[in-house]
Short mmCIF file of C-alpha atoms and ligand atoms in Angstrom, two decimals:
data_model
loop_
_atom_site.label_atom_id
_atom_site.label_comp_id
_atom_site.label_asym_id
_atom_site.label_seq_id
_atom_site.Cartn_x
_atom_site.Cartn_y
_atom_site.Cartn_z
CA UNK A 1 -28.67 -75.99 15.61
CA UNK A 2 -29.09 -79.47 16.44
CA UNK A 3 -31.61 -81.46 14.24
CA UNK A 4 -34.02 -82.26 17.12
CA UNK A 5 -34.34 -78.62 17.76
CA UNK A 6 -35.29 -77.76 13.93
CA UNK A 7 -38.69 -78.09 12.37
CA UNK A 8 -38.66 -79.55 8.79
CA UNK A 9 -41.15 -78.92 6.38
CA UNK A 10 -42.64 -82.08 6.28
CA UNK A 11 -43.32 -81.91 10.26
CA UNK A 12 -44.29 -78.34 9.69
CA UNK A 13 -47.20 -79.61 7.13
CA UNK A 14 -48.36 -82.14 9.76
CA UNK A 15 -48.58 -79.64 12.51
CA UNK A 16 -50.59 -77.56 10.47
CA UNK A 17 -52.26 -80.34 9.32
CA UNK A 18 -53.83 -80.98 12.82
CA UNK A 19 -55.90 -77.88 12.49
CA UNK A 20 -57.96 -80.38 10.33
CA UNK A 21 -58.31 -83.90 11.74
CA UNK A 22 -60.32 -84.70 8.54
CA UNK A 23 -57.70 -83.99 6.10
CA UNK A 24 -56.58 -86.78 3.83
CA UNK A 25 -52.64 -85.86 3.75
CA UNK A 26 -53.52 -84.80 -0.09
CA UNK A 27 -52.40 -81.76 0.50
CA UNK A 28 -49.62 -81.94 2.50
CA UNK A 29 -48.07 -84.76 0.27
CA UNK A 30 -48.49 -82.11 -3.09
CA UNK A 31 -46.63 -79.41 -1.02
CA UNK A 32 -44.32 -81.70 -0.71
CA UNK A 33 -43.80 -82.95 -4.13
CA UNK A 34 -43.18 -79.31 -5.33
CA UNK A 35 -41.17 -79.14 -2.61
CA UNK A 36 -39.15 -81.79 -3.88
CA UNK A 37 -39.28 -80.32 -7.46
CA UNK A 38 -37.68 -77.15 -6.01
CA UNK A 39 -35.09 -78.80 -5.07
CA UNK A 40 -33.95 -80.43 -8.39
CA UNK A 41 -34.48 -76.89 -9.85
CA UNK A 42 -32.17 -75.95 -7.07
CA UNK A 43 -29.71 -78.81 -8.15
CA UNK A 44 -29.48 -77.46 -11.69
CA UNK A 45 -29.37 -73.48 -11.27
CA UNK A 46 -26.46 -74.54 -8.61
CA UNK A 47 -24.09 -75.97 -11.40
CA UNK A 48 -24.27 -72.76 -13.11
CA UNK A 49 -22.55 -72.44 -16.79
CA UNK A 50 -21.47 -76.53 -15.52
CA UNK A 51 -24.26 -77.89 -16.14
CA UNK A 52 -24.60 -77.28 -19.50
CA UNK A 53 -28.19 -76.62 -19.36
CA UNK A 54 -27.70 -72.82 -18.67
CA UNK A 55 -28.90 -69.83 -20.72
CA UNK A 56 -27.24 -68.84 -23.17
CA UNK A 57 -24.20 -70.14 -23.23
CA UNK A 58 -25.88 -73.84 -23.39
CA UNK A 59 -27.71 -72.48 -26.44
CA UNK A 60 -31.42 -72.35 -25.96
CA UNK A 61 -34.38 -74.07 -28.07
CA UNK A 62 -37.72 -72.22 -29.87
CA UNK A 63 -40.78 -73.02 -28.37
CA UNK A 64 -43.56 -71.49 -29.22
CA UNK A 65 -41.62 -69.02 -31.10
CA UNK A 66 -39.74 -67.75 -28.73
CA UNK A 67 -36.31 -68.46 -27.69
CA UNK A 68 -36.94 -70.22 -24.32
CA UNK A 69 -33.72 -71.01 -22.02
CA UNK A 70 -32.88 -74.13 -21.70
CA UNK A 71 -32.94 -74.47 -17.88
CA UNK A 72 -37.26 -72.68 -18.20
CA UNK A 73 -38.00 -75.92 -19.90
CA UNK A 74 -35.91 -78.09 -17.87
CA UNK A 75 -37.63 -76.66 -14.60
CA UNK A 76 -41.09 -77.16 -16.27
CA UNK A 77 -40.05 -80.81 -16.82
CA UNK A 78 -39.52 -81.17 -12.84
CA UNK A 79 -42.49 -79.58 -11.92
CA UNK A 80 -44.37 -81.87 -13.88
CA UNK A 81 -43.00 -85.20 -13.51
CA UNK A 82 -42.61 -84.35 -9.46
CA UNK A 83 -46.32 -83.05 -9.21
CA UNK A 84 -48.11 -85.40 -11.79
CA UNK A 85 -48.19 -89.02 -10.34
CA UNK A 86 -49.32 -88.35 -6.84
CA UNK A 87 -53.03 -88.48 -7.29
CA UNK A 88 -53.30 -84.95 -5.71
CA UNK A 89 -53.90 -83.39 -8.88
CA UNK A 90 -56.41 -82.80 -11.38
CA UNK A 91 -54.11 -80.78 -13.66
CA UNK A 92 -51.13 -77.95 -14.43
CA UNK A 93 -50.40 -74.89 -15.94
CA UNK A 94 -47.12 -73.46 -16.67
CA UNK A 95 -45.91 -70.03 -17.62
CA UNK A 96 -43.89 -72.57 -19.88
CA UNK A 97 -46.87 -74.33 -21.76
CA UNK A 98 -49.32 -73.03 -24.29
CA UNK A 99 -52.25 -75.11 -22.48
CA UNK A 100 -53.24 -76.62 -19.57
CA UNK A 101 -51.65 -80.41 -18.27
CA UNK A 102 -54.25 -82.82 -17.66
CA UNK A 103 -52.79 -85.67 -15.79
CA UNK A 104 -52.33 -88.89 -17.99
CA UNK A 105 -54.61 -90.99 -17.38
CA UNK A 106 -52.61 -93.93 -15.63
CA UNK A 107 -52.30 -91.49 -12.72
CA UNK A 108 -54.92 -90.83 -10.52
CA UNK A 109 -56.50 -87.55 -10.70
CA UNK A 110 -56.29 -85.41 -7.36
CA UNK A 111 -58.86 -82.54 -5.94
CA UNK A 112 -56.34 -79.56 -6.86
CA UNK A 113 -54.82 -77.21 -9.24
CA UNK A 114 -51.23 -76.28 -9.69
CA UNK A 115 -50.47 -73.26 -11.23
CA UNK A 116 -46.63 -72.15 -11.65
CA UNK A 117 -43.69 -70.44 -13.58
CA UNK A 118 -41.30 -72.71 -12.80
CA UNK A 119 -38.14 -70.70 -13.18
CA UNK A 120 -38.66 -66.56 -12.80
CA UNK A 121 -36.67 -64.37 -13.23
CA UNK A 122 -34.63 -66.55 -16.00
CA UNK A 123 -32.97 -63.22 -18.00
CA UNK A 124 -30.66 -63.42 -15.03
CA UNK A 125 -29.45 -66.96 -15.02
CA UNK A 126 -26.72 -65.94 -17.32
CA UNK A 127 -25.54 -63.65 -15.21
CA UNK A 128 -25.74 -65.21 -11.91
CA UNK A 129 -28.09 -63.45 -10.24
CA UNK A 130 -31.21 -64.87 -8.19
CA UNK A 131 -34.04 -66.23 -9.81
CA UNK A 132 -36.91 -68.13 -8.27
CA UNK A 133 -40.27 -70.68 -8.85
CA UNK A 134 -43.16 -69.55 -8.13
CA UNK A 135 -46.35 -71.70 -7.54
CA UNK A 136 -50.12 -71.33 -6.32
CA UNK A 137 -52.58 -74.06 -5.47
CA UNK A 138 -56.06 -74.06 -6.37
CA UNK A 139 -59.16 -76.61 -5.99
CA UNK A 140 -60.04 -78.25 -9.00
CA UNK A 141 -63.95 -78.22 -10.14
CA UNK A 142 -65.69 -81.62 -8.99
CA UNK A 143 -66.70 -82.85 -12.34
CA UNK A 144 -63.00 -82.62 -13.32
CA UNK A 145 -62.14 -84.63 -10.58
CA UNK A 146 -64.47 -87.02 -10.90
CA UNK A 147 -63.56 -87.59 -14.58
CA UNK A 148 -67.10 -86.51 -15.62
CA UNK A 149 -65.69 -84.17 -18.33
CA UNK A 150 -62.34 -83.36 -18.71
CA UNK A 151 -59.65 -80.36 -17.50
CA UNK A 152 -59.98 -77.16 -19.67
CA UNK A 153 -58.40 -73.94 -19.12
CA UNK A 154 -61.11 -72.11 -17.49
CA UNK A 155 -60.95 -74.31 -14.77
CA UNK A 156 -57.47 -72.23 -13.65
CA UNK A 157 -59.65 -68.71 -14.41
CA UNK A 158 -60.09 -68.35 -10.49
CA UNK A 159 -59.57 -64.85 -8.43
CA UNK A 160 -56.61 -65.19 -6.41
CA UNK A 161 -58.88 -64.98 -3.02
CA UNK A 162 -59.41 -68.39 -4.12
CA UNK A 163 -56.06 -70.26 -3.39
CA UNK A 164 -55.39 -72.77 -0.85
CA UNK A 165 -51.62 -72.28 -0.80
CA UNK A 166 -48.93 -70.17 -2.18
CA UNK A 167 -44.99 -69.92 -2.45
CA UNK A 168 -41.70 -69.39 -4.23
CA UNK A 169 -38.14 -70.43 -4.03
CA UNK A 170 -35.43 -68.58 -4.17
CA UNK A 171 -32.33 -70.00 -5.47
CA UNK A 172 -30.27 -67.63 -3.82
CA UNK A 173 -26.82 -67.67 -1.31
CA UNK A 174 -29.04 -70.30 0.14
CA UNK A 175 -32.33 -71.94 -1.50
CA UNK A 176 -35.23 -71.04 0.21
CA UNK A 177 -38.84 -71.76 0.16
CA UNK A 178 -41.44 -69.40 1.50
CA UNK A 179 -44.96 -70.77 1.61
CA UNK A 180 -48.73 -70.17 3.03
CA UNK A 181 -51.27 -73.15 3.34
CA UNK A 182 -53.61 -69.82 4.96
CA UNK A 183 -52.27 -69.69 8.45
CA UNK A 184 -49.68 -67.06 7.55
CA UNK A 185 -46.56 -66.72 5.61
CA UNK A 186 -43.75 -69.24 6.90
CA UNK A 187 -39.82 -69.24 5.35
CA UNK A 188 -37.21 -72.56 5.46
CA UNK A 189 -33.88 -72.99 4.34
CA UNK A 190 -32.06 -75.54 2.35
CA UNK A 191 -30.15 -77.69 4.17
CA UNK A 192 -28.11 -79.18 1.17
CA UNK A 193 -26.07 -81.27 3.10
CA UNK A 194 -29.52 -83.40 3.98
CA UNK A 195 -31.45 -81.97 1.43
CA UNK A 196 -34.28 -81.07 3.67
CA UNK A 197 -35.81 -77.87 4.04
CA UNK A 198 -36.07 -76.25 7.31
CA UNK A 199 -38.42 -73.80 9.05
CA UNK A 200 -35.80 -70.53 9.43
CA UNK A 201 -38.93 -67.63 9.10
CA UNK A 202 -41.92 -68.92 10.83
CA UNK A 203 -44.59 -65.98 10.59
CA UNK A 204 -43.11 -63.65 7.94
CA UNK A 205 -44.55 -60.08 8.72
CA UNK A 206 -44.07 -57.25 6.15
CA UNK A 207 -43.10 -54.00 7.97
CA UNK A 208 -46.37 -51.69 7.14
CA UNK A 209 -43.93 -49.01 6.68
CA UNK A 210 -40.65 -48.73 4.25
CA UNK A 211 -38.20 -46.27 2.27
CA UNK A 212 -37.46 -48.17 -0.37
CA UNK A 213 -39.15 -49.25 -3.84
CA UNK A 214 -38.07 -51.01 -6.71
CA UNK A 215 -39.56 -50.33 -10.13
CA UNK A 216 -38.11 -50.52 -13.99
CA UNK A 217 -36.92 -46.50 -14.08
CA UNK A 218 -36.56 -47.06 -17.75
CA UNK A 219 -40.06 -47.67 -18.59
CA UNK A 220 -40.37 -44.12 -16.61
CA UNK A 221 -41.79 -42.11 -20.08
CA UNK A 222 -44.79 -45.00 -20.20
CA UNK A 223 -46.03 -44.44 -16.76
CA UNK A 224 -49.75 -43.44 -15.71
CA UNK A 225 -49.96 -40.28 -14.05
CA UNK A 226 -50.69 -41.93 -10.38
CA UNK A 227 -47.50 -43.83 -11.04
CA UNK A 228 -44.87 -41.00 -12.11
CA UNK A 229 -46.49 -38.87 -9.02
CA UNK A 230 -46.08 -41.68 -6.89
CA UNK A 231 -42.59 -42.42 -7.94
CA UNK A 232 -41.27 -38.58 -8.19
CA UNK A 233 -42.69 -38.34 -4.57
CA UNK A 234 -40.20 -40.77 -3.25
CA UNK A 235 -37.31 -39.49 -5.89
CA UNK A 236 -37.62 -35.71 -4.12
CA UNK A 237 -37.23 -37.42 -0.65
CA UNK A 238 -37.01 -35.21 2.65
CA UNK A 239 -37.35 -31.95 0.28
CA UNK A 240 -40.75 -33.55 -1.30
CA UNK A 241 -43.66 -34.20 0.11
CA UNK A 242 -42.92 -37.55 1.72
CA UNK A 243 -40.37 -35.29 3.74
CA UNK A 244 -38.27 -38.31 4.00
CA UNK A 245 -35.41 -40.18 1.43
CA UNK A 246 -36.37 -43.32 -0.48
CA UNK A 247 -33.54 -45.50 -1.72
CA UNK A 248 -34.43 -47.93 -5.16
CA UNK A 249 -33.70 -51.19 -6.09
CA UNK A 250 -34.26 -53.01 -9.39
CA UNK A 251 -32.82 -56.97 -10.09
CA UNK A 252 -34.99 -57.62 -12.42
CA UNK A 253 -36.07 -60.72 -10.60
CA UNK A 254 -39.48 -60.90 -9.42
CA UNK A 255 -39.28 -63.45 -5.90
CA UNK A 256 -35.77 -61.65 -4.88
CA UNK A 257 -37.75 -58.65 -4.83
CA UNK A 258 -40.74 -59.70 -2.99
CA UNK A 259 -38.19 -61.61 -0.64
CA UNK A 260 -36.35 -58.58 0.26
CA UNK A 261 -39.80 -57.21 0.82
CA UNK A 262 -40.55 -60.01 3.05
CA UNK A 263 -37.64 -59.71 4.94
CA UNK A 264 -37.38 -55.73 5.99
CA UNK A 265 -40.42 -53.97 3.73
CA UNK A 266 -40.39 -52.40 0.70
CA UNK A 267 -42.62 -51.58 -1.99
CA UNK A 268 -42.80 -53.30 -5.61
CA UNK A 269 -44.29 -52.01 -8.86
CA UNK A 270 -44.46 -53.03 -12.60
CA UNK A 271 -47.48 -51.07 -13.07
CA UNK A 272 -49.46 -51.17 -16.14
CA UNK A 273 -47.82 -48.79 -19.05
CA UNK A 274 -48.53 -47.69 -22.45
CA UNK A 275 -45.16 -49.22 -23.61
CA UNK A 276 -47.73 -51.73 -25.53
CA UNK A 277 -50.85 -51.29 -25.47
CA UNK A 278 -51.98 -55.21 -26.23
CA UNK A 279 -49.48 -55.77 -23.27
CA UNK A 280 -51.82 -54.54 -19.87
CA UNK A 281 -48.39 -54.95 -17.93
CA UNK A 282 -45.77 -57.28 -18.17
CA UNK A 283 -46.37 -59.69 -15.13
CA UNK A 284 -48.63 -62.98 -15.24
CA UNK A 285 -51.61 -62.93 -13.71
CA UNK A 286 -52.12 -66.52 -12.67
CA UNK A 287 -48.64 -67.55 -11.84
CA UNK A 288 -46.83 -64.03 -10.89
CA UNK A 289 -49.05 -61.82 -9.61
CA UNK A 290 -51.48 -63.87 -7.79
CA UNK A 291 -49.49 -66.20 -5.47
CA UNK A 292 -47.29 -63.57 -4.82
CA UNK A 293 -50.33 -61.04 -3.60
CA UNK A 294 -52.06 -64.16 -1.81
CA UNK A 295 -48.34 -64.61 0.44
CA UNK A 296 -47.94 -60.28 0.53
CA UNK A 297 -52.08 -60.18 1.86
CA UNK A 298 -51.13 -63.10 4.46
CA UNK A 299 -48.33 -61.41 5.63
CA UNK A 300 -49.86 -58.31 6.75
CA UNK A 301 -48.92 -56.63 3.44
CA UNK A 302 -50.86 -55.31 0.47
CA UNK A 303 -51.34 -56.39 -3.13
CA UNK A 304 -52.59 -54.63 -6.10
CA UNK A 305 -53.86 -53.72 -9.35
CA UNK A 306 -53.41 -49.85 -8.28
CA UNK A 307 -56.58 -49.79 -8.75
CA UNK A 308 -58.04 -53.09 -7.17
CA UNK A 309 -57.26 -55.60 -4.77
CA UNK A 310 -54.72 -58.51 -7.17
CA UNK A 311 -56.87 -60.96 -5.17
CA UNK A 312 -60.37 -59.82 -6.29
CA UNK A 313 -59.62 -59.69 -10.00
CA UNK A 314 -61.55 -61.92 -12.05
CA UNK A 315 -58.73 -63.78 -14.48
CA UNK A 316 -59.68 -64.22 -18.29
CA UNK A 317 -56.98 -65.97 -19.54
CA UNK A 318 -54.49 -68.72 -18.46
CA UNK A 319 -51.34 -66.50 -19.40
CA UNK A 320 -52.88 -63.08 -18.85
CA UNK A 321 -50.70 -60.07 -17.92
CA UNK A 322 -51.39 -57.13 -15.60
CA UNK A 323 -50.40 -54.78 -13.50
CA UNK A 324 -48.91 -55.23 -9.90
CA UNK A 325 -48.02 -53.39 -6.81
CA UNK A 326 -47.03 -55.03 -3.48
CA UNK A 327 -45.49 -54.33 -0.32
CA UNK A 328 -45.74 -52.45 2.87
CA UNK A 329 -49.33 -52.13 3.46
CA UNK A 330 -48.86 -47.83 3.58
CA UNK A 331 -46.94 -46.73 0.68
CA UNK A 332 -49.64 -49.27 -1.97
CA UNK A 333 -52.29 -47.67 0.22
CA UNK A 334 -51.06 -44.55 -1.35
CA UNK A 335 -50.60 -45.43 -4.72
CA UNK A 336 -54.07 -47.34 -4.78
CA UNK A 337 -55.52 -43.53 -3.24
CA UNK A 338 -53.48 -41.46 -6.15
CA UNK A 339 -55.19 -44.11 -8.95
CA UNK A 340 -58.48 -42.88 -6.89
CA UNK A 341 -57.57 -38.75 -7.54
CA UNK A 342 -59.20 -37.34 -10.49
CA UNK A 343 -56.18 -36.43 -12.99
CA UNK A 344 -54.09 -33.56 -10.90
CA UNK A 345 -53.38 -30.31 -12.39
CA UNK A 346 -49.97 -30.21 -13.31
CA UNK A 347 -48.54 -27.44 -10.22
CA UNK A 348 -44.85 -27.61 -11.97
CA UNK A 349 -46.53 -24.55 -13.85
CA UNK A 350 -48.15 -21.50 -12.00
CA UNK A 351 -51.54 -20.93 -12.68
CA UNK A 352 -52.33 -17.93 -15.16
CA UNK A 353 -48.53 -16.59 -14.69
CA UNK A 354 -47.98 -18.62 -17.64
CA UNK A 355 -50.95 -20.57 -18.92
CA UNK A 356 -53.67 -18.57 -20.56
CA UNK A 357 -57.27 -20.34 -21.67
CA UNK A 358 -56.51 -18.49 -25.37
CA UNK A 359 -53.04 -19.38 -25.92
CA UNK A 360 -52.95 -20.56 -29.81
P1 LIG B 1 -37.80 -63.12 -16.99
O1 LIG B 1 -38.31 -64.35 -16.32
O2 LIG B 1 -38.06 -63.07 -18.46
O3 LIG B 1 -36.37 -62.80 -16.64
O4 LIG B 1 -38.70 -61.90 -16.42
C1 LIG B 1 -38.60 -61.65 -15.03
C2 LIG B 1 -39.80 -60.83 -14.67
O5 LIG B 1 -40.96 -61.50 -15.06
C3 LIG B 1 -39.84 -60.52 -13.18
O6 LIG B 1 -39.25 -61.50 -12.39
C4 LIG B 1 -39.07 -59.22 -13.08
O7 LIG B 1 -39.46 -58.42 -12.00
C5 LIG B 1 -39.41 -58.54 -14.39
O8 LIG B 1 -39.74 -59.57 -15.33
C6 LIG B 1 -38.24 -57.77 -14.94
O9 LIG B 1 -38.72 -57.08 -16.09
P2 LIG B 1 -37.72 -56.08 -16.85
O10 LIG B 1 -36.69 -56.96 -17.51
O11 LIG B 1 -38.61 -55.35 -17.82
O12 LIG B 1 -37.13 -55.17 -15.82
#
């Protein structure tokens, strides 16, 4: 497709842009700095085992205890020194660092939050499989802008309804990023040749309906009840009561999931568990969860606790895990209704013809 015919992103931003004549391009200019960020990440997952900054094979470093791959901190890195000196921010937090980034102080201080994990998905790097950045913008609070006291962590402890923009790349066959600014859910491709993202997706819509879901079968023992009813439901197919098949997927790589969700439906869950009980799921709240159920919501799809709305829930700490379903609107409708169910009898075992209220 010719290049006059093909909207970048930057054009995109300004387009959308007009919906507010009294923007100050603030916005629009941080987009475009993690934009830019993505695509050094991009640069470096490319070279694979080259580059010498992969996984495991490129030995990895201990930080904070645990062994962190190299190419996690080397994405954090170009988050930060993409999104820092722009003057559209008033600080960061990373899956990657302990606490909070307050801009130094010989860069101006901005009116928003950035929130990301800059490289999801990492277990798979070593293996070549699809891993992704996901980020979500928030406002900062006035007096942190205004330098009248100075960035803590609360600051980030917003409900997800609160973001003013949300996205991930994909470092996939092609490197995308998918992004709302609240006017929808819009998808553009690499073009690595120019190094330009283009619009390729405009108005993402997740199908309401699907037969497929994608959940960890191996955590299947530590499942809530809701959840294994749910799941052996779509496991007995056309003979169950869904009277239809399911088929299941599992990469183990958070935005290739939701993208394949994005692109033909689907349903995603890494519910809560009692694998570990100091663990109330595995995902991140801030930084998984939430920009990822603020693009699913503005797509016509559904996000979820399974028992509340991801958007609605109060955060209480900057790395705080929890459980998530998204998807086709339908099928987390119906896991959010069997959360709702008292606890069901168990009818795998006929009443009386085998149960008795005095059995020792
Ligand atoms: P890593 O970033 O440590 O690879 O974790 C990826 C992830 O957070 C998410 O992207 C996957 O959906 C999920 O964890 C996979 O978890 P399991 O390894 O337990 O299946």
């Amino acid at each position: 497709m010719p290049l006059s015919q093909r909207t970048t992103l930057t054009q995109f931003l300004i387009e959308q842009r007009r919906r507010f004549p009294q923007a100050s391009g603030d916005f629009n200019a941080l987009i475009l700095d993690i934009a830019l960020a993505c695509k050094a990440i991009a640069g470096s997952v490319a070279y694979g085992a080259l580059g010498g900054v992969l996984g495991a094979q490129a030995g990895s470093i201990n930080v904070q205890g645990e062994e962190q791959k190299k190419l996690d901190v080397i994405s954090n890195e170009l988050f930060i020194r993409a999104c820092e000196w722009g003057g559209h921010l008033a600080g960061m937090a990373s899956e990657e660092m302990d606490e909070p980034y307050a801009i130094p102080p010989h860069y101006p201080r901005g009116k928003y939050l950035l929130v990301f994990d800059p490289l999801d998905g990492s277990s798979n790097i070593d293996v070549n499989v699809s891993v992704g950045s996901i980020f979500s913008v928030l406002r900062a609070p006035q007096a942190v802008v205004d330098g009248e006291r100075p960035l803590q962590a609360q600051d980030f402890l917003q409900p997800g309804e609160r973001q003013v923009a949300a996205g991930y790349a994909l470092y996939g066959p092609s490197t995308m990023l998918v992004l709302s600014v609240g006017t929808g859910v819009h998808g553009f491709t690499l073009d690595p040749q120019l190094g330009e993202f283009f619009l390729s997706h405009p108005d993402i819509r997740v199908p309401e309906k699907t037969q497929e879901f994608a959940i960890n079968a191996s955590n299947s023992r530590f499942w809530e009840p809701p959840v294994k009813r749910y799941v052996d439901e779509c496991l007995a197919g056309k003979t169950g009561p869904r009277g239809k098949d399911f088929n299941m997927r599992w990469i183990a790589s958070m935005v290739a999931e939701a993208h394949r969700i994005f692109m033909r439906g689907g349903v995603f869950l890494y519910p809560r568990d009692t694998k570990d009980p100091s663990k109330p799921g595995r995902l991140r709240l801030l930084y998984e969860a939430n920009p990822i159920g603020y693009l699913m919501e503005q797509a016509g799809g559904r996000a979820s606790t399974g028992r509340e709305p991801m958007l609605q829930v109060q955060p209480t700490s900057l790395h705080q895990r929890i459980g998530l379903v998204f998807g086709s609107r339908e099928e987390v409708e119906r896991i959010e209704q069997y959360h709702r169910e008292p606890a069901r009898v168990r009818d795998d075992i006929p009443l009386f013809a085998e149960r008795t209220l005095f059995r020792d």
